[in-house]
Short mmCIF file of C-alpha atoms and ligand atoms in Angstrom, two decimals:
data_model
loop_
_atom_site.label_atom_id
_atom_site.label_comp_id
_atom_site.label_asym_id
_atom_site.label_seq_id
_atom_site.Cartn_x
_atom_site.Cartn_y
_atom_site.Cartn_z
CA MET A 1 91.01 69.84 114.82
CA ASP A 2 89.51 69.23 118.24
CA ALA A 3 90.49 71.57 120.91
CA PRO A 4 92.62 70.14 123.68
CA PRO A 5 90.82 69.41 126.91
CA PHE A 6 91.01 72.22 129.57
CA SER A 7 93.18 70.12 131.82
CA THR A 8 95.95 69.88 129.23
CA LEU A 9 96.37 73.65 128.88
CA THR A 10 98.53 75.77 130.99
CA VAL A 11 96.76 78.75 132.36
CA THR A 12 98.88 81.22 134.28
CA THR A 13 96.18 82.48 136.51
CA PRO A 14 94.72 80.43 139.38
CA LEU A 15 91.17 79.84 138.30
CA THR A 16 89.39 80.76 141.49
CA LEU A 17 86.59 83.13 141.91
CA GLY A 18 87.73 84.17 145.28
CA GLY A 19 89.26 87.60 145.22
CA LEU A 20 87.78 88.50 141.77
CA SER A 21 86.80 92.02 142.33
CA CYS A 22 86.33 94.98 140.08
CA ALA A 23 87.41 97.15 142.90
CA ASP A 24 91.01 95.96 142.93
CA ASP A 25 92.98 97.99 140.41
CA TYR A 26 96.06 95.90 139.96
CA ASP A 27 96.65 92.18 140.27
CA PRO A 28 99.98 90.70 139.30
CA ASN A 29 98.31 87.31 138.63
CA SER A 30 95.84 88.60 136.07
CA MET A 31 96.03 87.28 132.60
CA PRO A 32 97.35 89.47 129.71
CA VAL A 33 94.80 90.35 127.02
CA ASP A 34 96.73 88.52 124.12
CA LYS A 35 97.08 85.40 126.24
CA ALA A 36 93.43 85.15 126.84
CA ARG A 37 92.62 85.74 123.23
CA GLU A 38 95.12 83.06 122.10
CA TYR A 39 93.73 80.55 124.67
CA ILE A 40 90.24 81.09 123.51
CA ARG A 41 91.32 80.47 119.87
CA THR A 42 92.51 77.00 120.59
CA PHE A 43 88.83 75.89 121.24
CA LEU A 44 87.24 77.31 118.06
CA THR A 45 86.12 75.11 115.21
CA PRO A 46 83.93 76.70 112.52
CA VAL A 47 80.22 75.60 112.18
CA SER A 48 79.86 72.93 109.57
CA GLY A 49 76.37 73.48 108.28
CA THR A 50 75.90 75.19 104.94
CA GLU A 51 73.11 76.53 102.89
CA ARG A 52 72.63 77.51 99.16
CA VAL A 53 71.39 80.97 98.82
CA HIS A 54 70.76 83.75 96.10
CA ILE A 55 73.71 85.95 95.99
CA ARG A 56 71.92 88.97 97.24
CA ALA A 57 70.95 86.93 100.37
CA ALA A 58 74.63 86.01 100.74
CA LEU A 59 75.71 89.66 101.63
CA GLY A 60 77.50 89.51 105.04
CA ARG A 61 77.62 85.68 105.07
CA VAL A 62 80.77 83.55 104.84
CA LEU A 63 81.50 81.53 101.66
CA ALA A 64 81.57 77.71 102.16
CA GLU A 65 82.91 76.88 98.79
CA ASP A 66 85.65 78.08 96.29
CA ILE A 67 84.11 80.02 93.45
CA LEU A 68 85.74 79.21 90.14
CA SER A 69 84.97 81.46 87.13
CA PRO A 70 83.08 79.61 84.40
CA ILE A 71 84.00 82.48 81.98
CA ALA A 72 86.82 84.86 81.16
CA VAL A 73 86.34 88.40 82.47
CA PRO A 74 86.36 90.46 80.34
CA GLY A 75 85.19 88.06 77.65
CA SER A 76 87.29 89.87 74.84
CA ASP A 77 89.89 92.58 74.28
CA ASN A 78 88.06 95.79 74.76
CA SER A 79 88.87 99.52 74.83
CA GLY A 80 89.65 101.27 78.07
CA VAL A 81 88.90 104.65 76.59
CA ASP A 82 86.76 106.50 73.95
CA GLY A 83 88.91 106.93 70.80
CA TYR A 84 90.13 105.08 67.72
CA ALA A 85 91.18 101.53 67.25
CA VAL A 86 94.31 101.41 64.99
CA CYS A 87 97.23 99.45 63.87
CA PHE A 88 100.28 100.43 65.99
CA ASP A 89 102.59 100.13 63.01
CA ASP A 90 100.49 102.93 61.23
CA LEU A 91 101.49 105.42 63.86
CA SER A 92 104.62 107.63 63.66
CA ALA A 93 106.98 108.89 66.29
CA ASP A 94 107.62 112.20 64.51
CA SER A 95 104.55 113.42 62.68
CA PRO A 96 100.74 113.23 62.65
CA VAL A 97 99.15 110.53 60.50
CA THR A 98 95.87 110.33 58.76
CA LEU A 99 93.72 107.11 58.72
CA ASP A 100 90.38 106.42 57.05
CA ILE A 101 87.55 105.79 59.52
CA VAL A 102 85.78 102.56 58.30
CA GLY A 103 83.28 102.00 61.03
CA ALA A 104 82.50 102.14 64.77
CA SER A 105 82.45 99.71 67.71
CA PHE A 106 80.15 100.51 70.60
CA ALA A 107 79.88 98.67 73.96
CA GLY A 108 77.62 95.64 73.22
CA ARG A 109 77.63 96.40 69.34
CA PRO A 110 80.99 95.30 67.97
CA TYR A 111 82.38 96.43 64.61
CA GLY A 112 82.03 92.75 63.59
CA ARG A 113 84.67 92.66 60.74
CA ALA A 114 88.44 92.70 60.47
CA MET A 115 90.06 96.11 60.26
CA ASN A 116 92.85 96.59 57.66
CA PRO A 117 96.07 98.52 58.15
CA GLY A 118 95.77 102.14 57.20
CA ASN A 119 92.29 102.28 58.66
CA ALA A 120 90.78 103.21 62.03
CA VAL A 121 87.54 102.24 63.86
CA ARG A 122 85.79 104.75 66.16
CA ILE A 123 85.58 102.91 69.51
CA MET A 124 83.95 103.51 72.90
CA THR A 125 84.95 102.40 76.29
CA GLY A 126 84.15 98.73 76.86
CA ALA A 127 83.63 98.06 73.21
CA VAL A 128 85.34 94.99 71.57
CA VAL A 129 88.59 95.87 69.82
CA PRO A 130 88.17 94.88 66.10
CA GLN A 131 90.32 92.09 64.68
CA GLY A 132 93.33 93.70 62.96
CA ALA A 133 93.57 96.65 65.47
CA ASP A 134 96.07 96.32 68.24
CA THR A 135 96.02 99.78 69.89
CA VAL A 136 93.54 102.42 70.87
CA VAL A 137 94.29 106.12 70.74
CA MET A 138 92.35 108.37 73.01
CA GLN A 139 90.10 110.76 71.14
CA GLU A 140 91.66 113.79 72.91
CA PHE A 141 94.80 113.29 70.90
CA THR A 142 92.98 113.08 67.51
CA GLN A 143 91.02 115.29 65.13
CA GLN A 144 88.26 114.09 62.84
CA ARG A 145 88.33 115.43 59.33
CA ASP A 146 86.05 114.29 56.32
CA GLY A 147 85.75 110.66 57.18
CA ALA A 148 89.38 110.35 58.41
CA VAL A 149 91.11 110.91 61.66
CA VAL A 150 94.37 112.76 62.20
CA ILE A 151 96.43 111.13 65.00
CA GLN A 152 99.18 112.96 66.88
CA PRO A 153 102.75 111.44 67.07
CA LEU A 154 103.16 108.64 69.54
CA ALA A 155 104.50 110.58 72.53
CA ALA A 156 101.91 113.40 72.10
CA ALA A 157 99.05 110.78 71.80
CA LYS A 158 100.37 109.09 74.96
CA VAL A 159 100.84 105.76 73.18
CA ARG A 160 103.87 104.14 74.77
CA ALA A 161 103.59 100.71 73.16
CA ARG A 162 101.50 98.35 70.94
CA GLY A 163 98.36 97.41 73.02
CA ALA A 164 97.89 100.84 74.60
CA ASN A 165 94.49 101.53 76.05
CA ILE A 166 93.30 97.90 75.60
CA ARG A 167 91.96 95.80 78.46
CA ARG A 168 92.78 92.18 77.75
CA ALA A 169 90.30 89.34 77.72
CA GLY A 170 90.60 87.49 81.07
CA GLU A 171 92.73 90.12 82.69
CA ASP A 172 90.33 90.18 85.70
CA LEU A 173 89.59 86.47 85.70
CA GLY A 174 90.71 83.67 83.50
CA VAL A 175 88.37 80.63 82.82
CA GLY A 176 88.53 78.17 85.75
CA ARG A 177 90.46 80.63 87.99
CA THR A 178 89.43 80.89 91.62
CA ALA A 179 87.33 84.10 91.87
CA LEU A 180 86.74 83.75 95.71
CA HIS A 181 88.16 81.42 98.33
CA ARG A 182 86.13 79.51 100.90
CA GLY A 183 86.05 81.38 104.09
CA CYS A 184 85.71 84.91 102.75
CA ARG A 185 82.96 87.10 103.93
CA ILE A 186 80.77 88.39 101.16
CA GLY A 187 80.84 92.18 100.99
CA ALA A 188 79.82 94.50 98.17
CA ALA A 189 82.98 93.72 96.04
CA GLU A 190 82.46 89.99 96.44
CA LEU A 191 78.88 90.28 95.40
CA GLY A 192 79.70 92.21 92.34
CA LEU A 193 82.59 89.81 91.43
CA VAL A 194 80.23 86.71 91.66
CA ALA A 195 77.62 88.63 89.50
CA SER A 196 80.36 89.38 86.91
CA ILE A 197 80.89 85.67 86.24
CA GLY A 198 77.26 85.14 85.85
CA ILE A 199 76.72 83.04 89.13
CA GLY A 200 73.37 83.58 90.86
CA GLU A 201 73.51 81.15 93.89
CA ILE A 202 76.38 80.29 96.22
CA THR A 203 76.93 78.12 99.26
CA VAL A 204 77.52 79.82 102.57
CA TYR A 205 77.92 78.66 106.17
CA ARG A 206 74.87 78.75 108.36
CA LYS A 207 74.80 81.66 110.70
CA VAL A 208 76.25 81.19 114.11
CA ARG A 209 73.47 80.93 116.72
CA VAL A 210 74.10 83.02 119.75
CA ALA A 211 71.73 83.00 122.86
CA PHE A 212 72.23 85.70 125.44
CA PHE A 213 70.70 86.89 128.72
CA SER A 214 71.42 89.26 131.56
CA THR A 215 71.57 88.40 135.20
CA GLY A 216 70.92 90.82 138.05
CA ASP A 217 68.06 91.45 140.45
CA GLU A 218 68.38 95.17 139.87
CA LEU A 219 67.66 94.94 136.10
CA ARG A 220 64.40 96.05 134.63
CA SER A 221 63.25 95.82 130.98
CA ILE A 222 62.01 98.82 129.00
CA GLY A 223 58.33 99.62 129.83
CA GLN A 224 58.64 98.63 133.51
CA PRO A 225 58.84 101.33 136.12
CA LEU A 226 62.10 101.63 138.14
CA ALA A 227 62.06 101.33 141.85
CA ALA A 228 64.95 102.86 143.94
CA GLY A 229 68.21 101.13 143.01
CA GLU A 230 66.87 99.51 139.82
CA ILE A 231 68.27 100.19 136.39
CA TYR A 232 67.20 99.38 132.88
CA ASP A 233 68.98 96.43 131.23
CA SER A 234 71.08 98.01 128.43
CA ASN A 235 73.58 95.11 127.92
CA ARG A 236 71.03 93.11 125.95
CA TYR A 237 70.72 95.97 123.49
CA THR A 238 74.38 96.51 123.00
CA LEU A 239 74.95 92.80 122.62
CA TYR A 240 71.96 92.66 120.18
CA GLY A 241 73.48 95.39 118.15
CA MET A 242 77.07 93.97 118.06
CA LEU A 243 75.83 90.40 117.30
CA THR A 244 73.40 91.48 114.52
CA LYS A 245 76.25 93.56 112.89
CA LEU A 246 78.36 90.33 112.88
CA ASP A 247 75.45 88.56 111.17
CA CYS A 248 74.73 86.12 113.96
CA ASP A 249 71.36 84.49 114.53
CA VAL A 250 70.49 85.96 117.98
CA LEU A 251 68.23 84.69 120.63
CA ASP A 252 67.53 87.31 123.39
CA MET A 253 66.49 85.35 126.46
CA GLY A 254 65.79 88.48 128.64
CA VAL A 255 66.69 89.08 132.20
CA ILE A 256 67.22 86.15 134.44
CA ALA A 257 66.46 86.47 138.15
CA ASP A 258 69.28 85.98 140.60
CA GLU A 259 68.01 82.61 141.54
CA PRO A 260 70.03 79.41 141.10
CA ALA A 261 67.18 77.39 139.59
CA ALA A 262 66.24 80.09 137.06
CA VAL A 263 69.94 80.56 136.02
CA GLU A 264 70.54 76.92 135.70
CA ALA A 265 67.38 76.56 133.48
CA ALA A 266 68.47 79.42 131.32
CA PHE A 267 72.00 78.07 130.89
CA ALA A 268 70.65 74.60 129.93
CA THR A 269 68.13 76.05 127.49
CA ALA A 270 70.69 78.40 125.93
CA ALA A 271 73.37 75.69 125.57
CA SER A 272 70.99 73.33 123.88
CA VAL A 273 69.87 75.69 121.11
CA ALA A 274 72.94 77.91 120.47
CA ASP A 275 76.58 77.60 119.36
CA VAL A 276 77.49 80.42 121.72
CA VAL A 277 76.10 81.53 124.97
CA ILE A 278 76.81 85.07 126.27
CA THR A 279 75.82 86.46 129.59
CA SER A 280 76.50 89.73 131.28
CA GLY A 281 76.97 90.37 134.95
CA GLY A 282 77.50 88.09 137.86
CA VAL A 283 81.14 87.20 137.11
CA SER A 284 82.68 89.37 139.82
CA VAL A 285 82.30 88.93 143.59
CA GLY A 286 78.84 88.47 145.00
CA GLU A 287 76.55 86.39 142.72
CA ALA A 288 79.72 84.90 141.20
CA ASP A 289 79.80 81.92 143.51
CA TYR A 290 76.55 80.36 142.55
CA VAL A 291 76.95 81.19 138.87
CA LYS A 292 80.23 79.19 139.09
CA THR A 293 78.50 76.33 140.88
CA VAL A 294 75.72 76.16 138.16
CA LEU A 295 78.44 76.36 135.45
CA ASP A 296 80.56 73.76 136.95
CA LYS A 297 77.57 71.42 137.07
CA LEU A 298 76.64 72.06 133.37
CA GLY A 299 80.18 72.34 131.76
CA GLU A 300 83.76 73.32 131.95
CA VAL A 301 84.17 77.05 132.57
CA LEU A 302 87.15 79.08 133.54
CA PHE A 303 87.04 82.38 135.35
CA TRP A 304 89.83 84.81 134.64
CA LYS A 305 90.96 88.10 135.89
CA ILE A 306 92.15 89.85 132.74
CA ALA A 307 94.90 92.55 133.10
CA MET A 308 92.73 95.14 131.38
CA LYS A 309 90.45 98.06 132.13
CA PRO A 310 87.47 98.05 131.76
CA GLY A 311 86.54 94.34 131.83
CA ARG A 312 88.63 92.56 134.37
CA PRO A 313 86.51 89.61 135.21
CA LEU A 314 85.72 87.33 132.24
CA ALA A 315 84.58 83.75 132.01
CA TYR A 316 85.15 81.44 129.08
CA GLY A 317 84.38 77.74 128.56
CA LYS A 318 82.14 75.05 127.07
CA LEU A 319 78.65 74.20 128.11
CA GLY A 320 78.17 70.88 126.26
CA ASP A 321 78.98 71.83 122.62
CA ALA A 322 78.29 75.45 123.12
CA HIS A 323 80.99 78.03 123.83
CA PHE A 324 80.27 80.33 126.79
CA PHE A 325 81.38 83.91 127.36
CA GLY A 326 80.50 85.35 130.74
CA LEU A 327 81.06 89.11 130.33
CA PRO A 328 81.27 91.62 133.19
CA GLY A 329 78.07 93.53 134.00
CA ASN A 330 79.24 97.03 133.55
CA PRO A 331 77.88 98.38 130.18
CA VAL A 332 81.18 99.67 128.89
CA ALA A 333 83.05 96.50 130.02
CA VAL A 334 80.57 94.42 128.07
CA MET A 335 81.42 96.29 124.86
CA VAL A 336 85.04 96.27 125.39
CA THR A 337 85.31 92.58 126.24
CA PHE A 338 83.01 91.63 123.40
CA TYR A 339 85.18 93.71 120.94
CA GLN A 340 88.53 92.33 122.29
CA PHE A 341 87.57 88.59 122.82
CA VAL A 342 84.14 87.59 121.51
CA ARG A 343 84.07 89.31 118.08
CA ASP A 344 87.05 87.31 116.58
CA ALA A 345 85.77 84.20 118.21
CA LEU A 346 82.33 84.59 116.39
CA LEU A 347 84.06 85.27 113.03
CA ILE A 348 86.21 82.10 113.36
CA LEU A 349 83.16 80.10 114.29
CA ALA A 350 81.27 81.53 111.35
CA GLY A 351 83.94 80.01 109.02
CA GLN A 352 85.78 83.22 108.23
CA THR A 353 89.52 82.41 107.44
CA ARG A 354 90.84 85.94 107.09
CA LEU A 355 90.02 87.95 110.15
CA PRO A 356 89.74 91.82 109.73
CA VAL A 357 93.02 93.49 110.45
CA ALA A 358 92.45 95.55 113.55
CA ALA A 359 92.68 99.05 112.22
CA THR A 360 95.17 100.59 114.51
CA VAL A 361 96.58 104.09 113.88
CA ALA A 362 99.05 106.29 115.70
CA ALA A 363 97.66 109.60 116.91
CA THR A 364 98.83 112.54 118.92
CA LEU A 365 97.10 112.66 122.32
CA ARG A 366 95.50 116.12 122.94
CA SER A 367 94.95 115.92 126.63
CA PRO A 368 96.94 113.96 129.29
CA ILE A 369 95.83 110.59 130.61
CA LYS A 370 96.33 109.17 134.05
CA LYS A 371 97.00 105.56 134.08
CA ALA A 372 98.55 102.82 136.30
CA ALA A 373 101.09 100.48 134.70
CA GLY A 374 100.28 96.72 134.85
CA ARG A 375 97.19 96.31 132.71
CA THR A 376 96.03 97.24 129.20
CA GLU A 377 93.54 100.11 129.15
CA PHE A 378 90.91 100.70 126.46
CA GLN A 379 89.98 104.36 126.94
CA ARG A 380 87.11 105.79 124.83
CA GLY A 381 88.45 108.34 122.31
CA VAL A 382 87.45 110.67 119.61
CA LEU A 383 89.90 110.56 116.70
CA GLN A 384 90.13 113.41 114.29
CA ALA A 385 92.19 113.86 111.12
CA GLY A 386 93.78 117.23 110.61
CA PRO A 387 96.50 118.71 108.41
CA GLU A 388 99.09 117.47 110.84
CA GLY A 389 97.76 113.91 110.87
CA TYR A 390 95.58 112.16 113.46
CA SER A 391 94.97 113.48 116.95
CA VAL A 392 92.75 112.00 119.73
CA THR A 393 91.14 113.13 122.88
CA THR A 394 89.37 111.01 125.46
CA THR A 395 85.56 111.21 125.84
CA GLY A 396 86.13 112.37 129.49
CA GLU A 397 85.08 110.37 132.49
CA GLN A 398 86.16 106.78 131.81
CA GLY A 399 84.02 104.84 134.43
CA SER A 400 83.02 101.45 133.18
CA GLY A 401 79.33 102.22 133.66
CA ILE A 402 79.39 105.38 131.47
CA LEU A 403 77.75 104.06 128.33
CA SER A 404 77.44 107.53 126.86
CA SER A 405 81.31 107.44 126.38
CA MET A 406 80.91 104.59 123.93
CA ALA A 407 78.28 106.43 121.98
CA GLN A 408 80.52 109.53 121.76
CA ALA A 409 83.65 107.59 120.96
CA ASN A 410 84.87 106.57 117.59
CA CYS A 411 87.85 104.61 118.82
CA PHE A 412 89.58 102.88 121.71
CA ILE A 413 92.86 104.55 122.83
CA VAL A 414 94.83 101.41 123.60
CA LEU A 415 97.40 101.91 126.45
CA GLY A 416 99.60 98.85 126.76
CA ALA A 417 100.28 97.20 130.17
CA GLU A 418 103.64 98.71 130.47
CA VAL A 419 102.47 102.29 129.89
CA GLY A 420 101.90 104.65 132.80
CA ASN A 421 100.65 108.29 132.65
CA VAL A 422 100.70 109.75 129.15
CA ALA A 423 101.29 113.48 128.61
CA ALA A 424 99.50 115.58 125.98
CA GLY A 425 101.56 115.68 122.71
CA GLU A 426 102.70 112.06 123.08
CA THR A 427 101.80 109.50 120.37
CA VAL A 428 99.27 106.75 121.35
CA GLN A 429 97.77 103.72 119.44
CA VAL A 430 94.14 104.01 118.62
CA GLN A 431 91.96 101.09 117.58
CA LEU A 432 89.16 102.43 115.30
CA PHE A 433 85.61 100.99 115.78
CA ASP A 434 84.79 99.09 112.74
CA GLY A 435 81.81 97.03 111.79
CA ALA A 436 80.96 95.56 115.15
CA ILE A 437 80.26 98.79 117.17
P1 AMP B 1 78.01 92.72 138.13
O1 AMP B 1 79.09 92.27 137.23
O2 AMP B 1 76.85 91.77 138.02
O3 AMP B 1 78.50 92.89 139.54
O4 AMP B 1 77.59 94.03 137.63
C1 AMP B 1 78.51 95.23 137.59
C2 AMP B 1 77.70 96.53 137.37
O5 AMP B 1 76.96 96.42 136.04
C3 AMP B 1 76.51 96.72 138.31
O6 AMP B 1 76.47 98.19 138.52
C4 AMP B 1 75.34 96.31 137.61
O7 AMP B 1 74.16 96.97 137.98
C5 AMP B 1 75.62 96.64 136.13
N1 AMP B 1 74.95 95.80 135.19
C6 AMP B 1 74.91 94.43 135.21
N2 AMP B 1 74.14 93.93 134.23
C7 AMP B 1 73.71 95.10 133.51
C8 AMP B 1 72.82 95.26 132.46
N3 AMP B 1 72.34 94.13 131.81
N4 AMP B 1 72.53 96.39 131.97
C9 AMP B 1 73.08 97.46 132.64
N5 AMP B 1 73.86 97.43 133.65
C10 AMP B 1 74.20 96.23 134.12
MG1 MG B 2 75.03 91.51 139.02
#
């Protein structure tokens, strides 16, 4: 479905750059986090290109076809334990019974004949249950004696019914059944499942192409000396890390000077080669004005103030066919806005139909948090599991430039817009960092 044009959508916030400032703490007109997320979703259509790859190369990719099983798994009834294949009717509820052992069935080496009542076949885990046998007794409940086996009464042998300890043919997958649905991301379990039905090549969506660059005259790349007031560009590295973990094709375009012609050229190149263009910096006051001018010329881009901390200013829109995310410049804000807005968008564009459930757990706060109501805060936290359940502390200073807080943290403490100060001992919601960070 094509996304509706921008003009038909209702956006609650006036889309002006004037007044966008990280310094303001509270703005009643800023957009709630959920609303921005929802809005972005209306524009996302998965990539359509596919490629056929060996299953090992498909790890982390998104399946572009339904996989039907050409065989039954398992292929025949087989034993779930080491023991004896027997006829259920030979067993007794009250007393031990003695059965002649007529042969053995090993995994990959079946007994190969039919077994008669009154007999037993020694059987190993995974071995085919001989024809004529309908139950397997675990060897722990038997004794072998002169070519025969003594089997304990039913209850003592833990045999509840006919068919005990037998794994049925097709119980994992029947012939023609859908083993995997289009849109699933191939992880270790999916790889194993595809291998279990003997399929060696599958069709996956092509990777989403993401071009990104940083803007800012103060930014230097590694290897260059720093003059007073200059800093190393870290955002391109956190973005590289998060994008690579999401299995995107990444194009790092470096630092672009604060110069309208250079920024315009970078946007044009990025939009012509990529599905998604991500920038950091320049969406707050200051440079913002001319970034907006360039973007207005090249596409349709909206600037929002989001009711969140960190990460207030955010831009989203289209540059031709490419999606554009303009993230704030502060290093922590880049990671938070990526995690809260860009990640799911990339997964949807990649063709993934079931998005990961945000792993949110309740935890007891171990130190108090000061917070103003009116915006959602994503504080960096360290979650611990103890005998009394989960507890969490903040990483300390929560400035949006303190990147070490992200390295120390293993979760965001998510404090809703309505929440104010939180006392130690209260319960808070915690969003675990998963794959992307
Ligand atoms: P801006 O949004 O451009 O006003 O930037 C906000 C803050 O983030 C400033 O302190 C910038 O120096 C810093 N910043 C912007 N881009 C980067 C970057 N690529 N790496 C590290 N810090 C950055
Ligand atoms: Mg800047």
